[in-house]
């Protein structure tokens, strides 16, 4: 997970853009509602089996750290207003997964565009005017 965040950070000059790319990554792998349903089937195992849960929890914690670090960088770069980046990172994490499910229900446009639009809405109040 850390390597993924490092790669996204290296590919984008803007920490905020890197955050949006990182948070829409799962949507790139779910191009159809059926692909998402398959991922959710595996999620059931991750949540119900103790050994699998340990791995998904570790990944989720790493994802939260990655989002928070990018949010901290976006604040430092004056792309975002100072804020509680831990809480915003948690909201980014929750919104990206929930938004992906809503896309599969509504089936409008691409999953990536749907999730990105929702993330931009979430972050809009924190953005600094250019």
Coordinates of N, CA and C in Angstrom, one line a residue:
X1 N 0.8 -1.2 0.0 CA 0.0 0.0 0.0 C 0.9 1.3 0.0
X2 N 1.9 1.2 0.8 CA 2.8 2.4 0.9 C 3.5 2.7 -0.5
X3 N 3.8 1.6 -1.2 CA 4.4 1.7 -2.5 C 3.5 2.4 -3.5
X4 N 2.2 2.0 -3.4 CA 1.2 2.6 -4.3 C 1.0 4.1 -4.0
X5 N 1.0 4.5 -2.8 CA 0.9 5.9 -2.4 C 2.2 6.6 -2.9
X6 N 3.3 6.0 -2.7 CA 4.6 6.6 -3.2 C 4.5 6.9 -4.7
X7 N 4.1 5.9 -5.4 CA 4.0 6.0 -6.9 C 3.0 7.1 -7.3
X8 N 1.9 7.2 -6.7 CA 0.9 8.2 -7.0 C 1.5 9.6 -6.7
X9 N 2.2 9.7 -5.6 CA 2.8 11.0 -5.2 C 3.9 11.4 -6.2
X10 N 4.7 10.4 -6.7 CA 5.7 10.7 -7.6 C 5.2 11.1 -9.0
X11 N 4.0 10.6 -9.3 CA 3.4 10.9 -10.6 C 2.7 12.2 -10.7
X12 N 2.4 12.9 -9.6 CA 1.6 14.1 -9.6 C 2.3 15.2 -8.8
X13 N 2.4 16.4 -9.3 CA 3.0 17.5 -8.6 C 2.1 18.0 -7.5
X14 N 0.8 17.9 -7.7 CA -0.2 18.4 -6.8 C -0.5 17.3 -5.8
X15 N -0.3 17.5 -4.5 CA -0.8 16.5 -3.5 C -2.3 16.2 -3.6
X16 N -3.1 17.3 -3.9 CA -4.5 17.1 -3.9 C -4.9 16.2 -5.1
X17 N -4.2 16.4 -6.3 CA -4.5 15.5 -7.4 C -4.1 14.1 -7.1
X18 N -2.9 14.0 -6.4 CA -2.5 12.6 -6.1 C -3.5 11.9 -5.2
X19 N -4.1 12.7 -4.2 CA -5.1 12.1 -3.4 C -6.3 11.7 -4.2
X20 N -6.8 12.5 -5.1 CA -7.9 12.1 -5.9 C -7.6 10.9 -6.8
X21 N -6.5 10.8 -7.3 CA -6.1 9.6 -8.1 C -6.0 8.4 -7.2
X22 N -5.4 8.5 -6.0 CA -5.3 7.4 -5.1 C -6.7 6.9 -4.7
X23 N -7.6 7.8 -4.4 CA -8.9 7.5 -3.9 C -9.8 6.9 -4.9
X24 N -9.5 7.1 -6.2 CA -10.3 6.6 -7.3 C -9.7 5.3 -7.8
X25 N -8.6 4.8 -7.2 CA -7.9 3.7 -7.8 C -8.8 2.4 -7.8
X26 N -9.5 2.2 -6.8 CA -10.4 1.0 -6.8 C -11.4 1.0 -7.9
X27 N -11.9 2.2 -8.3 CA -12.9 2.4 -9.3 C -12.3 2.0 -10.7
X28 N -11.0 2.1 -10.8 CA -10.3 1.7 -12.1 C -10.4 0.2 -12.3
X29 N -10.5 -0.6 -11.2 CA -10.6 -2.0 -11.3 C -12.0 -2.6 -11.3
X30 N -13.0 -1.7 -11.1 CA -14.4 -2.1 -11.2 C -15.1 -1.3 -12.3
X31 N -14.9 -1.8 -13.5 CA -15.4 -1.1 -14.6 C -16.8 -1.5 -14.9
X32 N -17.3 -2.6 -14.3 CA -18.7 -3.0 -14.4 C -19.3 -3.3 -13.1
X33 N -20.6 -3.2 -12.9 CA -21.2 -3.5 -11.6 C -20.9 -5.0 -11.2
X34 N -20.8 -5.9 -12.2 CA -20.5 -7.3 -11.9 C -19.1 -7.4 -11.3
X35 N -18.1 -6.7 -11.8 CA -16.8 -6.7 -11.2 C -16.8 -6.2 -9.8
X36 N -17.6 -5.2 -9.5 CA -17.7 -4.7 -8.1 C -18.3 -5.7 -7.3
X37 N -19.4 -6.4 -7.8 CA -20.1 -7.4 -7.0 C -19.1 -8.5 -6.6
X38 N -18.2 -8.9 -7.5 CA -17.2 -9.9 -7.2 C -16.3 -9.5 -6.1
X39 N -15.9 -8.2 -6.1 CA -15.0 -7.7 -5.1 C -15.8 -7.7 -3.7
X40 N -17.0 -7.4 -3.8 CA -17.8 -7.3 -2.5 C -18.0 -8.7 -2.0
X41 N -18.1 -9.7 -2.8 CA -18.1 -11.1 -2.4 C -16.9 -11.5 -1.6
X42 N -15.7 -11.0 -2.1 CA -14.5 -11.3 -1.3 C -14.5 -10.5 0.0
X43 N -15.0 -9.3 0.0 CA -15.1 -8.5 1.2 C -15.9 -9.2 2.3
X44 N -16.9 -10.0 1.9 CA -17.6 -10.8 2.9 C -16.7 -11.7 3.7
X45 N -15.8 -12.4 2.9 CA -14.8 -13.3 3.5 C -13.9 -12.5 4.4
X46 N -13.4 -11.3 3.9 CA -12.4 -10.5 4.7 C -13.0 -10.1 6.0
X47 N -14.3 -9.8 6.0 CA -15.0 -9.4 7.2 C -15.4 -10.5 8.2
X48 N -15.5 -11.7 7.7 CA -16.0 -12.8 8.6 C -15.0 -13.7 9.0
X49 N -13.8 -13.8 8.3 CA -12.8 -14.7 8.7 C -11.7 -13.9 9.4
X50 N -11.3 -14.4 10.6 CA -10.3 -13.7 11.5 C -9.0 -13.5 10.8
X51 N -8.5 -14.5 10.1 CA -7.2 -14.3 9.4 C -7.3 -13.4 8.3
X52 N -8.3 -13.4 7.5 CA -8.5 -12.5 6.3 C -8.7 -11.1 6.9
X53 N -9.4 -11.0 8.0 CA -9.7 -9.6 8.5 C -8.5 -8.9 8.9
X54 N -7.5 -9.6 9.5 CA -6.3 -9.1 9.9 C -5.6 -8.3 8.7
X55 N -5.7 -9.0 7.5 CA -5.0 -8.4 6.4 C -5.8 -7.1 5.8
X56 N -7.1 -7.2 5.8 CA -7.8 -6.1 5.3 C -7.7 -4.9 6.3
X57 N -7.7 -5.2 7.6 CA -7.5 -4.1 8.6 C -6.1 -3.4 8.4
X58 N -5.1 -4.2 8.2 CA -3.8 -3.7 8.0 C -3.8 -2.8 6.7
X59 N -4.4 -3.2 5.6 CA -4.5 -2.5 4.4 C -5.3 -1.2 4.6
X60 N -6.4 -1.3 5.3 CA -7.2 -0.1 5.6 C -6.4 0.9 6.4
X61 N -5.7 0.5 7.4 CA -4.9 1.4 8.2 C -3.8 2.1 7.3
X62 N -3.2 1.3 6.5 CA -2.2 1.9 5.6 C -2.8 2.9 4.6
X63 N -4.0 2.6 4.1 CA -4.7 3.5 3.2 C -5.0 4.8 3.9
X64 N -5.5 4.7 5.2 CA -5.8 5.9 5.9 C -4.5 6.8 6.1
X65 N -3.4 6.1 6.4 CA -2.2 6.9 6.6 C -1.8 7.6 5.3
X66 N -1.9 6.8 4.2 CA -1.6 7.4 2.9 C -2.5 8.6 2.5
X67 N -3.8 8.5 2.8 CA -4.7 9.6 2.5 C -4.3 10.8 3.4
X68 N -4.1 10.5 4.7 CA -3.8 11.6 5.6 C -2.5 12.3 5.2
X69 N -1.5 11.5 4.8 CA -0.2 12.2 4.4 C -0.4 13.1 3.2
X70 N -1.2 12.6 2.3 CA -1.5 13.5 1.1 C -2.3 14.7 1.5
X71 N -3.2 14.5 2.4 CA -4.0 15.7 2.9 C -3.1 16.7 3.6
X72 N -2.2 16.2 4.4 CA -1.2 17.0 5.1 C -0.3 17.8 4.1
X73 N 0.1 17.1 3.0 CA 0.9 17.7 2.0 C 0.1 18.8 1.3
X74 N -1.2 18.5 1.0 CA -2.1 19.5 0.3 C -2.3 20.7 1.2
X75 N -2.4 20.6 2.5 CA -2.5 21.7 3.4 C -1.1 22.5 3.4
X76 N 0.0 21.8 3.4 CA 1.3 22.4 3.4 C 1.5 23.2 2.1
X77 N 1.0 22.6 1.0 CA 1.1 23.2 -0.3 C 0.1 24.3 -0.6
X78 N -0.8 24.6 0.4 CA -1.8 25.6 0.4 C -2.9 25.3 -0.7
X79 N -3.0 24.0 -0.9 CA -4.2 23.6 -1.8 C -5.4 23.5 -1.0
X80 N -5.3 23.2 0.3 CA -6.4 23.0 1.2 C -6.2 23.9 2.4
X81 N -7.3 24.3 2.9 CA -7.3 25.1 4.2 C -6.8 24.1 5.3
X82 N -6.2 24.7 6.4 CA -5.9 23.8 7.5 C -7.2 23.1 8.0
X83 N -7.0 21.8 8.3 CA -8.2 21.0 8.8 C -7.7 19.8 9.5
X84 N -8.6 19.1 10.1 CA -8.3 17.9 10.8 C -8.1 16.8 9.8
X85 N -6.9 16.6 9.3 CA -6.6 15.7 8.2 C -6.9 14.3 8.5
X86 N -6.9 13.9 9.8 CA -7.2 12.5 10.2 C -8.7 12.3 9.9
X87 N -9.5 13.2 10.3 CA -11.0 13.1 10.1 C -11.3 13.1 8.6
X88 N -10.7 14.0 7.9 CA -11.0 14.1 6.4 C -10.5 12.9 5.7
X89 N -9.4 12.3 6.1 CA -8.9 11.1 5.5 C -9.9 9.9 5.7
X90 N -10.5 9.9 6.9 CA -11.5 8.9 7.2 C -12.7 9.1 6.3
X91 N -13.1 10.3 6.1 CA -14.2 10.6 5.2 C -13.9 10.2 3.8
X92 N -12.7 10.5 3.3 CA -12.3 10.1 2.0 C -12.4 8.6 1.8
X93 N -11.8 7.9 2.8 CA -11.9 6.4 2.7 C -13.3 5.9 2.7
X94 N -14.2 6.4 3.5 CA -15.6 6.0 3.6 C -16.3 6.4 2.3
X95 N -16.1 7.6 1.8 CA -16.8 8.1 0.7 C -16.4 7.3 -0.6
X96 N -15.1 7.0 -0.7 CA -14.7 6.4 -2.0 C -15.3 5.0 -2.1
X97 N -15.4 4.2 -1.1 CA -16.1 2.9 -1.1 C -17.6 3.0 -1.3
X98 N -18.2 3.9 -0.6 CA -19.6 4.1 -0.7 C -20.1 4.6 -2.0
X99 N -19.3 5.5 -2.5 CA -19.6 6.1 -3.8 C -19.5 5.1 -4.9
X100 N -18.5 4.2 -4.8 CA -18.4 3.1 -5.8 C -19.6 2.2 -5.8
X101 N -20.2 1.9 -4.7 CA -21.4 1.1 -4.6 C -22.6 1.9 -5.2
X102 N -22.7 3.2 -4.9 CA -23.7 4.0 -5.5 C -23.6 4.0 -7.1
X103 N -22.4 4.1 -7.6 CA -22.2 4.0 -9.0 C -22.8 2.7 -9.6
X104 N -22.5 1.6 -8.9 CA -23.0 0.3 -9.4 C -24.5 0.2 -9.4
X105 N -25.1 1.0 -8.5 CA -26.6 1.0 -8.4 C -27.1 1.9 -9.5
X106 N -26.6 3.1 -9.7 CA -27.1 4.0 -10.7 C -26.6 3.8 -12.1
X107 N -25.4 3.2 -12.2 CA -24.8 2.9 -13.5 C -24.8 4.0 -14.5
X108 N -24.3 5.2 -14.0 CA -24.2 6.4 -14.9 C -22.8 6.7 -15.0
X109 N -22.3 6.8 -16.2 CA -20.9 7.1 -16.5 C -19.9 6.1 -16.0
X110 N -18.7 6.5 -15.9 CA -17.6 5.5 -15.4 C -17.6 5.6 -13.9
X111 N -17.2 4.5 -13.3 CA -17.0 4.4 -11.8 C -16.0 5.5 -11.4
X112 N -14.9 5.6 -12.1 CA -13.9 6.5 -11.7 C -14.4 8.0 -11.7
X113 N -15.1 8.4 -12.7 CA -15.7 9.7 -12.8 C -16.7 9.9 -11.7
X114 N -17.5 8.9 -11.4 CA -18.5 9.0 -10.4 C -17.9 9.3 -9.0
X115 N -16.9 8.4 -8.7 CA -16.2 8.6 -7.4 C -15.5 9.9 -7.3
X116 N -14.8 10.2 -8.3 CA -14.0 11.5 -8.3 C -14.9 12.7 -8.1
X117 N -16.1 12.7 -8.7 CA -17.0 13.8 -8.5 C -17.5 13.9 -7.1
X118 N -17.8 12.8 -6.5 CA -18.1 12.8 -5.1 C -17.0 13.2 -4.1
X119 N -15.8 12.8 -4.5 CA -14.6 13.2 -3.7 C -14.4 14.7 -3.8
X120 N -14.6 15.3 -5.0 CA -14.4 16.7 -5.2 C -15.4 17.5 -4.4
X121 N -16.7 16.9 -4.3 CA -17.7 17.6 -3.5 C -17.3 17.6 -2.1
X122 N -16.8 16.4 -1.6 CA -16.4 16.3 -0.2 C -15.3 17.4 0.1
X123 N -14.3 17.5 -0.8 CA -13.2 18.3 -0.5 C -13.4 19.8 -0.8
X124 N -14.4 20.1 -1.5 CA -14.7 21.5 -2.0 C -14.6 22.5 -0.8
X125 N -15.3 22.3 0.3 CA -15.2 23.3 1.4 C -13.8 23.5 2.0
X126 N -12.9 22.6 1.7 CA -11.5 22.7 2.3 C -10.6 23.3 1.3
X127 N -11.0 23.4 0.0 CA -10.1 23.9 -1.0 C -9.8 25.4 -0.8
X128 N -8.6 25.8 -1.1 CA -8.2 27.2 -1.1 C -8.5 27.8 -2.5
X129 N -9.0 29.0 -2.6 CA -9.3 29.6 -3.9 C -7.9 29.9 -4.5
X130 N -7.8 29.6 -5.7 CA -6.5 29.8 -6.4 C -6.3 31.3 -6.8

